[in-house]
Amino acid sequence: MLKSSPIEFHAFEKRNRAALINSLSGFKSANLLGTMDSKNRTNLTVVSSAFHLGADPALLGVIFRPHSVPRHGLENLLETKVFTLNHINSSILKAAHQCAARYPKDVSEFEATGLTPLFKEGFKAPYVGESLIQLGLEVAQHIPLEINGTEMIIAEIKHLYAPQECLQQDGYLDIEKAQSLSLSGLDSYHKTQRIERLSYAKPGSWPRPLDS
Amino acid sequence: MLKSSPIEFHAFEKRNRAALINSLSGFKSANLLGTMDSKNRTNLTVVSSAFHLGADPALLGVIFRPHSVPRHGLENLLETKVFTLNHINSSILKAAHQCAARYPKDVSEFEATGLTPLFKEGFKAPYVGESLIQLGLEVAQHIPLEINGTEMIIAEIKHLYAPQECLQQDGYLDIEKAQSLSLSGLDSYHKTQRIERLSYAKPGSWPRPLDS
């Protein structure tokens, strides 16, 4: 049986500390962020930092690391004001992870990894053809976070492509059925297995499983 | 075989839209946020919005919904400047979900659900005894997001309690081994199953599985 004890992470060496701290928020989303610059050069990068911000308007946040590392995706979306998010699924795991490599700006991660760029409805950023859940977003706000030099992009979801079979009657999208993966730490990819959906919590009654 | 098609979410009824849009960022972290106010009243609330922000300093962000709903946890942490995050695991799933119910401020979710408040090292916020991964955080910054009335709290991780057996040599914390759960949408809880950890991505070579 597991028991918790204090972990003195302040004394950890830099890389080990990064691996540890990245594990602490819990499971993370796993997306490929697609952009194209004004010279029509496409870029794909792995983001584990996309998070829900609001349903109406439909807003997401994405965090980008400080300027000390190349961030072609961020540069492109600030230039064109649009980008895509594409759920990473098991069938493209290695190719998706490879998009985190530091390719020069004139090398497209689509070509380097074999993933398929898809352009739809005149949207100026490429979707990932192999991804089953694809979002087209417009940049709404750019907030540099002075506390550590990261940058937050707030974006509005304008387009959504997903399998009709994954959409449930009450609006819930079954991303597990679409084989979307979850990330933990810097490099660990996980399949999921639903325990249950639980009813809306109210004082005085106990949650019950929803049919799904 | 699943195929993606456009989903016209703009036409969705409000609650269905919320269920859908909450599913789109991908899998989310599942935490209980613990606080205590200046009258020593404890509060626990479910947050699926905690996200990694940086490793050094060790920073997390948490998003809170607009003022239109009760937010005792937010009120308390703004008052005391400290809070805890505790990974939700399978053994406490229903009790954890129940903490999302709108109890009055003088009812502690610990008492209402049977979860165990733990105070450690003089820290002024309660940890959840049944949780195997527990973080003690100090509020570093409060950023109201005018775009939709949500509020972002940036906090520094000051204390970490976790099972030594889950800590790997390179610093990675195996949160799956600690049975931490993941959330999708508003109410779907998922166990995970690691596919693999992948090596650091570099141009010119393909990712290989790490031993773990």
CSV table of C-alpha atoms in Angstrom, one decimal:
chain,number,residue,atom,x,y,z
A,1,MET,CA,0.0,0.0,0.0
A,2,LEU,CA,1.4,3.4,-1.0
A,3,LYS,CA,2.0,6.1,1.5
A,4,SER,CA,2.9,9.7,0.9
A,5,SER,CA,5.9,11.4,2.4
A,6,PRO,CA,7.6,14.8,1.8
A,7,ILE,CA,9.6,15.1,-1.4
A,8,GLU,CA,12.3,17.8,-1.2
A,9,PHE,CA,12.2,18.9,-4.8
A,10,HIS,CA,14.0,22.1,-4.1
A,11,ALA,CA,17.2,20.1,-4.0
A,12,PHE,CA,16.6,18.3,-7.3
A,13,GLU,CA,19.0,18.8,-10.3
A,14,LYS,CA,17.4,21.0,-13.0
A,15,ARG,CA,16.3,18.3,-15.4
A,16,ASN,CA,14.9,16.0,-12.8
A,17,ARG,CA,13.1,19.0,-11.2
A,18,ALA,CA,11.5,19.8,-14.6
A,19,ALA,CA,10.4,16.2,-15.0
A,20,LEU,CA,8.9,16.1,-11.5
A,21,ILE,CA,7.2,19.5,-11.5
A,22,ASN,CA,5.6,18.8,-14.9
A,23,SER,CA,4.0,15.8,-13.3
A,24,LEU,CA,2.3,17.6,-10.4
A,25,SER,CA,-0.7,19.3,-11.9
A,26,GLY,CA,-2.1,15.9,-12.9
A,27,PHE,CA,-3.0,14.5,-16.3
A,28,LYS,CA,-2.6,16.9,-19.2
A,29,SER,CA,-4.2,17.2,-22.6
A,30,ALA,CA,-2.1,16.1,-25.6
A,31,ASN,CA,-2.6,18.2,-28.8
A,32,LEU,CA,-0.8,19.1,-32.0
A,33,LEU,CA,-0.9,22.8,-32.7
A,34,GLY,CA,-0.9,23.6,-36.4
A,35,THR,CA,0.0,26.9,-37.9
A,36,MET,CA,1.1,28.4,-41.2
A,37,ASP,CA,3.2,31.6,-41.6
A,38,SER,CA,2.7,34.3,-44.2
A,39,LYS,CA,5.1,32.4,-46.6
A,40,ASN,CA,2.8,29.4,-46.4
A,41,ARG,CA,5.3,27.4,-44.3
A,42,THR,CA,3.4,25.0,-42.1
A,43,ASN,CA,4.4,24.1,-38.5
A,44,LEU,CA,3.2,21.5,-36.0
A,45,THR,CA,4.1,21.4,-32.4
A,46,VAL,CA,3.1,19.3,-29.4
A,47,VAL,CA,1.3,21.2,-26.7
A,48,SER,CA,0.3,19.7,-23.3
A,49,SER,CA,-0.8,23.1,-22.0
A,50,ALA,CA,-4.2,23.6,-23.7
A,51,PHE,CA,-6.9,24.2,-21.1
A,52,HIS,CA,-10.6,24.9,-21.0
A,53,LEU,CA,-11.4,28.6,-20.3
A,54,GLY,CA,-15.1,29.0,-21.0
A,55,ALA,CA,-18.0,27.6,-23.0
A,56,ASP,CA,-19.7,30.7,-24.3
A,57,PRO,CA,-17.7,32.2,-25.9
A,58,ALA,CA,-15.9,28.9,-26.5
A,59,LEU,CA,-12.4,29.8,-25.2
A,60,LEU,CA,-9.2,27.8,-24.6
A,61,GLY,CA,-5.9,28.9,-23.1
A,62,VAL,CA,-2.5,27.7,-24.3
A,63,ILE,CA,0.8,28.3,-22.5
A,64,PHE,CA,4.1,28.8,-24.4
A,65,ARG,CA,7.5,28.5,-22.9
A,66,PRO,CA,9.8,31.6,-22.6
A,67,HIS,CA,11.6,33.2,-25.5
A,68,SER,CA,14.8,31.2,-24.8
A,69,VAL,CA,13.5,28.3,-26.9
A,70,PRO,CA,12.3,28.4,-30.6
A,71,ARG,CA,8.6,28.8,-30.8
A,72,HIS,CA,7.6,28.8,-34.4
A,73,GLY,CA,4.1,27.9,-33.6
A,74,LEU,CA,3.7,30.9,-31.3
A,75,GLU,CA,5.3,33.2,-33.9
A,76,ASN,CA,3.0,32.0,-36.6
A,77,LEU,CA,-0.2,32.3,-34.7
A,78,LEU,CA,0.7,35.8,-33.6
A,79,GLU,CA,1.3,36.6,-37.2
A,80,THR,CA,-1.8,35.0,-38.7
A,81,LYS,CA,-4.1,35.1,-35.6
A,82,VAL,CA,-5.3,31.5,-36.3
A,83,PHE,CA,-4.2,28.0,-35.4
A,84,THR,CA,-5.5,24.5,-35.0
A,85,LEU,CA,-5.5,22.0,-32.1
A,86,ASN,CA,-5.7,18.4,-33.0
A,87,HIS,CA,-6.0,15.6,-30.4
A,88,ILE,CA,-3.1,13.2,-30.4
A,89,ASN,CA,-4.4,9.6,-30.6
A,90,SER,CA,-2.7,6.2,-30.3
A,91,SER,CA,-2.3,5.7,-34.1
A,92,ILE,CA,0.0,8.8,-34.5
A,93,LEU,CA,1.7,8.8,-31.1
A,94,LYS,CA,5.4,8.6,-32.3
A,95,ALA,CA,4.9,11.0,-35.2
A,96,ALA,CA,3.1,13.4,-32.9
A,97,HIS,CA,5.9,13.3,-30.2
A,98,GLN,CA,8.5,13.8,-33.0
A,99,CYS,CA,6.9,17.2,-33.7
A,100,ALA,CA,8.4,18.4,-30.5
A,101,ALA,CA,11.9,18.2,-32.1
A,102,ARG,CA,13.6,21.5,-32.9
A,103,TYR,CA,13.3,21.6,-36.7
A,104,PRO,CA,14.4,24.7,-38.5
A,105,LYS,CA,11.6,27.0,-39.5
A,106,ASP,CA,11.8,26.0,-43.2
A,107,VAL,CA,11.3,22.3,-42.4
A,108,SER,CA,7.6,21.4,-42.0
A,109,GLU,CA,6.9,18.9,-39.2
A,110,PHE,CA,4.2,17.5,-41.5
A,111,GLU,CA,6.9,16.5,-44.0
A,112,ALA,CA,9.3,15.4,-41.4
A,113,THR,CA,6.9,13.1,-39.7
A,114,GLY,CA,4.5,12.0,-42.5
A,115,LEU,CA,1.4,13.5,-40.8
A,116,THR,CA,-1.2,14.9,-43.3
A,117,PRO,CA,-1.9,18.6,-43.5
A,118,LEU,CA,-5.6,19.3,-44.2
A,119,PHE,CA,-6.9,22.7,-45.1
A,120,LYS,CA,-10.7,23.2,-44.7
A,121,GLU,CA,-13.2,26.0,-45.4
A,122,GLY,CA,-10.6,28.6,-46.2
A,123,PHE,CA,-9.1,28.4,-42.7
A,124,LYS,CA,-5.5,29.6,-42.8
A,125,ALA,CA,-4.0,27.0,-40.5
A,126,PRO,CA,-3.5,23.3,-41.2
A,127,TYR,CA,-5.4,20.5,-39.4
A,128,VAL,CA,-3.9,17.1,-38.8
A,129,GLY,CA,-5.7,14.6,-41.1
A,130,GLU,CA,-5.0,11.6,-38.8
A,131,SER,CA,-6.5,13.4,-35.8
A,132,LEU,CA,-10.2,12.6,-35.1
A,133,ILE,CA,-10.9,15.8,-33.1
A,134,GLN,CA,-9.8,18.9,-34.8
A,135,LEU,CA,-10.4,22.5,-33.6
A,136,GLY,CA,-9.9,25.7,-35.6
A,137,LEU,CA,-9.2,28.7,-33.4
A,138,GLU,CA,-8.8,32.4,-33.6
A,139,VAL,CA,-6.4,34.3,-31.3
A,140,ALA,CA,-8.5,36.5,-28.9
A,141,GLN,CA,-5.8,37.7,-26.5
A,142,HIS,CA,-2.1,37.4,-25.8
A,143,ILE,CA,-1.0,37.7,-22.2
A,144,PRO,CA,2.7,37.6,-21.4
A,145,LEU,CA,3.1,36.2,-17.9
A,146,GLU,CA,5.9,38.3,-16.4
A,147,ILE,CA,6.2,35.9,-13.4
A,148,ASN,CA,8.2,33.4,-15.4
A,149,GLY,CA,8.4,34.6,-19.0
A,150,THR,CA,5.8,32.2,-20.4
A,151,GLU,CA,3.1,33.5,-22.7
A,152,MET,CA,-0.6,32.7,-22.6
A,153,ILE,CA,-2.7,32.8,-25.7
A,154,ILE,CA,-6.5,32.9,-25.3
A,155,ALA,CA,-8.3,31.7,-28.4
A,156,GLU,CA,-11.9,31.2,-29.5
A,157,ILE,CA,-12.9,27.9,-31.0
A,158,LYS,CA,-14.5,28.7,-34.4
A,159,HIS,CA,-14.6,25.3,-36.1
A,160,LEU,CA,-14.9,21.8,-34.7
A,161,TYR,CA,-14.6,18.5,-36.6
A,162,ALA,CA,-15.2,15.3,-34.7
A,163,PRO,CA,-16.8,11.9,-35.2
A,164,GLN,CA,-20.6,12.0,-34.9
A,165,GLU,CA,-20.4,8.7,-33.1
A,166,CYS,CA,-18.5,10.3,-30.3
A,167,LEU,CA,-21.1,13.0,-29.6
A,168,GLN,CA,-23.6,12.0,-26.9
A,169,GLN,CA,-27.1,13.3,-26.6
A,170,ASP,CA,-26.4,15.8,-23.8
A,171,GLY,CA,-23.5,17.4,-25.7
A,172,TYR,CA,-20.6,15.4,-24.1
A,173,LEU,CA,-18.0,14.5,-26.6
A,174,ASP,CA,-16.5,11.0,-25.9
A,175,ILE,CA,-12.9,11.8,-26.5
A,176,GLU,CA,-11.9,8.4,-25.2
A,177,LYS,CA,-13.9,6.7,-28.0
A,178,ALA,CA,-11.9,8.9,-30.4
A,179,GLN,CA,-8.8,7.4,-28.8
A,180,SER,CA,-7.5,10.8,-27.6
A,181,LEU,CA,-4.5,10.4,-25.3
A,182,SER,CA,-3.4,12.0,-22.1
A,183,LEU,CA,0.1,13.2,-21.2
A,184,SER,CA,1.8,13.2,-17.8
A,185,GLY,CA,5.2,14.7,-17.0
A,186,LEU,CA,7.2,15.6,-20.1
A,187,ASP,CA,7.0,12.4,-22.1
A,188,SER,CA,4.5,9.9,-20.8
A,189,TYR,CA,1.5,9.1,-23.0
A,190,HIS,CA,-1.6,7.3,-21.6
A,191,LYS,CA,-4.7,5.7,-22.9
A,192,THR,CA,-7.7,6.1,-20.8
A,193,GLN,CA,-10.5,3.8,-19.5
A,194,ARG,CA,-13.7,5.5,-18.3
A,195,ILE,CA,-14.8,4.6,-14.8
A,196,GLU,CA,-18.1,6.5,-15.1
A,197,ARG,CA,-19.8,9.8,-15.7
A,198,LEU,CA,-21.3,11.1,-12.5
A,199,SER,CA,-24.5,13.0,-12.0
A,200,TYR,CA,-24.5,16.7,-11.2
A,201,ALA,CA,-23.4,17.1,-7.5
A,202,LYS,CA,-26.0,18.4,-5.1
A,203,PRO,CA,-26.0,18.8,-1.3
A,204,GLY,CA,-28.0,16.0,0.3
A,205,SER,CA,-27.7,13.3,-2.3
A,206,TRP,CA,-24.8,11.2,-3.4
A,207,PRO,CA,-23.5,11.2,-7.1
A,208,ARG,CA,-24.8,8.4,-9.2
A,209,PRO,CA,-23.4,7.0,-12.5
A,210,LEU,CA,-24.9,8.4,-15.6
A,211,ASP,CA,-25.8,6.1,-18.5
A,212,SER,CA,-23.4,6.7,-21.3
B,1,MET,CA,-13.8,3.3,-38.5
B,2,LEU,CA,-14.5,6.8,-37.1
B,3,LYS,CA,-14.5,9.8,-39.4
B,4,SER,CA,-14.6,13.4,-38.5
B,5,SER,CA,-17.3,15.8,-39.7
B,6,PRO,CA,-18.2,19.4,-38.8
B,7,ILE,CA,-20.1,19.9,-35.6
B,8,GLU,CA,-22.2,23.1,-35.5
B,9,PHE,CA,-21.9,23.8,-31.8
B,10,HIS,CA,-23.0,27.4,-32.2
B,11,ALA,CA,-26.6,26.1,-32.5
B,12,PHE,CA,-26.4,23.9,-29.3
B,13,GLU,CA,-28.6,24.6,-26.3
B,14,LYS,CA,-26.6,26.2,-23.4
B,15,ARG,CA,-26.1,23.1,-21.2
B,16,ASN,CA,-25.3,20.8,-24.1
B,17,ARG,CA,-22.9,23.4,-25.4
B,18,ALA,CA,-21.1,23.6,-22.0
B,19,ALA,CA,-20.8,19.8,-21.9
B,20,LEU,CA,-19.3,19.8,-25.5
B,21,ILE,CA,-16.9,22.7,-25.2
B,22,ASN,CA,-15.6,21.4,-21.9
B,23,SER,CA,-14.6,18.2,-23.7
B,24,LEU,CA,-12.6,19.9,-26.4
B,25,SER,CA,-9.2,20.8,-24.8
B,26,GLY,CA,-8.6,17.1,-24.2
B,27,PHE,CA,-8.1,15.2,-20.9
B,28,LYS,CA,-8.0,17.3,-17.8
B,29,SER,CA,-6.4,17.1,-14.4
B,30,ALA,CA,-8.7,16.1,-11.5
B,31,ASN,CA,-7.9,17.7,-8.2
B,32,LEU,CA,-9.5,18.7,-4.9
B,33,LEU,CA,-8.6,22.2,-3.9
B,34,GLY,CA,-8.4,22.6,-0.1
B,35,THR,CA,-8.6,25.9,1.8
B,36,MET,CA,-9.5,27.3,5.2
B,37,ASP,CA,-10.8,30.8,6.0
B,38,SER,CA,-9.8,33.1,8.8
B,39,LYS,CA,-12.5,31.5,11.0
B,40,ASN,CA,-10.9,28.1,10.5
B,41,ARG,CA,-13.8,26.9,8.3
B,42,THR,CA,-12.4,24.4,5.8
B,43,ASN,CA,-13.5,24.0,2.1
B,44,LEU,CA,-12.9,21.5,-0.6
B,45,THR,CA,-13.8,21.9,-4.2
B,46,VAL,CA,-13.2,20.0,-7.4
B,47,VAL,CA,-10.9,21.7,-9.9
B,48,SER,CA,-10.3,20.4,-13.4
B,49,SER,CA,-8.5,23.5,-14.4
B,50,ALA,CA,-5.1,23.2,-12.7
B,51,PHE,CA,-2.3,23.4,-15.3
B,52,HIS,CA,1.5,23.4,-15.3
B,53,LEU,CA,3.1,26.8,-15.8
B,54,GLY,CA,6.7,26.4,-15.0
B,55,ALA,CA,9.3,24.2,-13.2
B,56,ASP,CA,11.6,26.9,-11.6
B,57,PRO,CA,9.9,28.6,-9.8
B,58,ALA,CA,7.4,25.7,-9.6
B,59,LEU,CA,4.2,27.3,-10.8
B,60,LEU,CA,0.7,26.2,-11.5
B,61,GLY,CA,-2.3,28.0,-12.8
B,62,VAL,CA,-5.9,27.4,-11.7
B,63,ILE,CA,-9.0,28.9,-13.4
B,64,PHE,CA,-12.1,29.9,-11.4
B,65,ARG,CA,-15.5,30.5,-13.0
B,66,PRO,CA,-17.2,33.9,-12.9
B,67,HIS,CA,-18.6,35.6,-9.8
B,68,SER,CA,-22.1,34.5,-10.7
B,69,VAL,CA,-21.5,31.1,-8.9
B,70,PRO,CA,-20.3,30.6,-5.3
B,71,ARG,CA,-16.6,30.2,-5.1
B,72,HIS,CA,-15.7,29.7,-1.5
B,73,GLY,CA,-12.4,28.1,-2.4
B,74,LEU,CA,-11.3,31.2,-4.3
B,75,GLU,CA,-12.5,33.6,-1.6
B,76,ASN,CA,-10.6,31.6,1.0
B,77,LEU,CA,-7.3,31.5,-0.9
B,78,LEU,CA,-7.5,35.2,-1.7
B,79,GLU,CA,-7.9,35.7,2.0
B,80,THR,CA,-5.2,33.4,3.3
B,81,LYS,CA,-2.9,33.2,0.3
B,82,VAL,CA,-2.5,29.5,0.5
B,83,PHE,CA,-4.3,26.4,-0.7
B,84,THR,CA,-3.7,22.7,-1.4
B,85,LEU,CA,-4.2,20.6,-4.5
B,86,ASN,CA,-4.8,16.9,-4.0
B,87,HIS,CA,-5.0,14.4,-6.8
B,88,ILE,CA,-8.3,12.6,-7.1
B,89,ASN,CA,-7.9,8.9,-7.2
B,90,SER,CA,-10.2,5.9,-7.8
B,91,SER,CA,-10.8,5.2,-4.1
B,92,ILE,CA,-12.3,8.6,-3.4
B,93,LEU,CA,-14.0,9.3,-6.7
B,94,LYS,CA,-17.6,9.7,-5.5
B,95,ALA,CA,-16.7,11.7,-2.4
B,96,ALA,CA,-14.5,13.9,-4.5
B,97,HIS,CA,-17.1,14.6,-7.1
B,98,GLN,CA,-19.6,15.4,-4.3
B,99,CYS,CA,-17.3,18.3,-3.3
B,100,ALA,CA,-18.6,20.1,-6.4
B,101,ALA,CA,-22.0,20.5,-4.7
B,102,ARG,CA,-23.0,24.0,-3.6
B,103,TYR,CA,-22.8,23.6,0.2
B,104,PRO,CA,-23.2,26.7,2.3
B,105,LYS,CA,-20.0,28.2,3.5
B,106,ASP,CA,-20.4,27.0,7.1
B,107,VAL,CA,-20.7,23.4,5.9
B,108,SER,CA,-17.3,21.8,5.4
B,109,GLU,CA,-17.1,19.4,2.4
B,110,PHE,CA,-14.8,17.3,4.5
B,111,GLU,CA,-17.6,16.6,6.9
B,112,ALA,CA,-20.2,16.3,4.2
B,113,THR,CA,-18.2,13.7,2.3
B,114,GLY,CA,-16.2,11.9,4.9
B,115,LEU,CA,-12.8,12.9,3.4
B,116,THR,CA,-10.1,13.5,6.0
B,117,PRO,CA,-8.6,16.9,6.5
B,118,LEU,CA,-4.8,16.8,7.2
B,119,PHE,CA,-2.8,19.7,8.5
B,120,LYS,CA,1.0,19.5,8.1
B,121,GLU,CA,4.0,21.5,9.0
B,122,GLY,CA,2.0,24.5,10.1
B,123,PHE,CA,0.5,25.1,6.6
B,124,LYS,CA,-2.8,27.0,6.8
B,125,ALA,CA,-4.7,24.9,4.3
B,126,PRO,CA,-6.0,21.3,4.7
B,127,TYR,CA,-4.7,18.5,2.6
B,128,VAL,CA,-6.9,15.5,1.7
B,129,GLY,CA,-5.6,12.5,3.7
B,130,GLU,CA,-6.9,9.9,1.1
B,131,SER,CA,-5.1,11.6,-1.7
B,132,LEU,CA,-1.6,10.2,-2.5
B,133,ILE,CA,-0.3,13.3,-4.2
B,134,GLN,CA,-0.7,16.4,-2.2
B,135,LEU,CA,0.6,19.9,-3.0
B,136,GLY,CA,0.9,22.9,-0.7
B,137,LEU,CA,0.8,26.2,-2.7
B,138,GLU,CA,1.2,29.9,-2.1
B,139,VAL,CA,-0.8,32.4,-4.2
B,140,ALA,CA,1.7,34.3,-6.4
B,141,GLN,CA,-0.6,36.3,-8.6
B,142,HIS,CA,-4.3,36.9,-9.3
B,143,ILE,CA,-5.2,37.7,-12.8
B,144,PRO,CA,-8.9,38.5,-13.6
B,145,LEU,CA,-9.5,37.5,-17.3
B,146,GLU,CA,-11.8,40.2,-18.6
B,147,ILE,CA,-12.6,38.3,-21.7
B,148,ASN,CA,-15.1,36.1,-19.9
B,149,GLY,CA,-15.1,37.0,-16.2
B,150,THR,CA,-13.0,34.0,-15.1
B,151,GLU,CA,-10.2,34.4,-12.7
B,152,MET,CA,-6.7,32.9,-13.0
B,153,ILE,CA,-4.7,32.2,-9.9
B,154,ILE,CA,-1.0,31.6,-10.3
B,155,ALA,CA,0.6,29.8,-7.4
B,156,GLU,CA,3.9,28.5,-6.3
B,157,ILE,CA,4.3,24.9,-5.1
B,158,LYS,CA,5.9,25.0,-1.7
B,159,HIS,CA,5.3,21.5,-0.4
B,160,LEU,CA,4.9,18.1,-2.0
B,161,TYR,CA,3.9,14.9,-0.5
B,162,ALA,CA,3.9,11.7,-2.7
B,163,PRO,CA,4.7,8.1,-2.5
B,164,GLN,CA,8.5,7.5,-2.8
B,165,GLU,CA,7.6,4.4,-4.9
B,166,CYS,CA,6.1,6.6,-7.6
B,167,LEU,CA,9.2,8.8,-8.0
B,168,GLN,CA,11.5,7.6,-10.8
B,169,GLN,CA,15.2,8.1,-11.1
B,170,ASP,CA,14.9,10.9,-13.6
B,171,GLY,CA,12.5,12.9,-11.5
B,172,TYR,CA,9.3,11.7,-13.3
B,173,LEU,CA,6.5,11.1,-10.8
B,174,ASP,CA,4.4,8.2,-11.8
B,175,ILE,CA,0.9,9.6,-11.1
B,176,GLU,CA,-0.7,6.6,-12.8
B,177,LYS,CA,0.9,4.3,-10.2
B,178,ALA,CA,-0.7,6.7,-7.5
B,179,GLN,CA,-4.0,6.0,-9.3
B,180,SER,CA,-4.6,9.6,-10.1
B,181,LEU,CA,-7.6,10.1,-12.4
B,182,SER,CA,-8.2,12.2,-15.4
B,183,LEU,CA,-11.4,14.1,-16.2
B,184,SER,CA,-13.1,14.8,-19.5
B,185,GLY,CA,-16.0,17.1,-20.1
B,186,LEU,CA,-17.8,18.1,-16.9
B,187,ASP,CA,-18.3,14.8,-15.3
B,188,SER,CA,-16.5,11.9,-16.9
B,189,TYR,CA,-13.7,10.3,-14.8
B,190,HIS,CA,-11.0,8.1,-16.4
B,191,LYS,CA,-8.3,5.7,-15.2
B,192,THR,CA,-5.2,5.7,-17.4
B,193,GLN,CA,-3.0,3.0,-18.9
B,194,ARG,CA,0.5,4.1,-19.9
B,195,ILE,CA,1.4,3.4,-23.5
B,196,GLU,CA,5.0,4.4,-23.1
B,197,ARG,CA,7.3,7.2,-22.2
B,198,LEU,CA,9.1,8.5,-25.2
B,199,SER,CA,12.7,9.8,-25.6
B,200,TYR,CA,13.4,13.5,-26.0
B,201,ALA,CA,12.5,14.4,-29.6
B,202,LYS,CA,15.4,15.4,-32.0
B,203,PRO,CA,15.5,16.0,-35.7
B,204,GLY,CA,16.9,13.1,-37.6
B,205,SER,CA,16.0,10.3,-35.2
B,206,TRP,CA,12.7,8.7,-34.3
B,207,PRO,CA,11.4,8.6,-30.7
B,208,ARG,CA,12.1,5.4,-28.8
B,209,PRO,CA,10.4,4.1,-25.7
B,210,LEU,CA,12.1,4.9,-22.4
B,211,ASP,CA,12.5,2.2,-19.8
B,212,SER,CA,10.2,2.9,-16.9
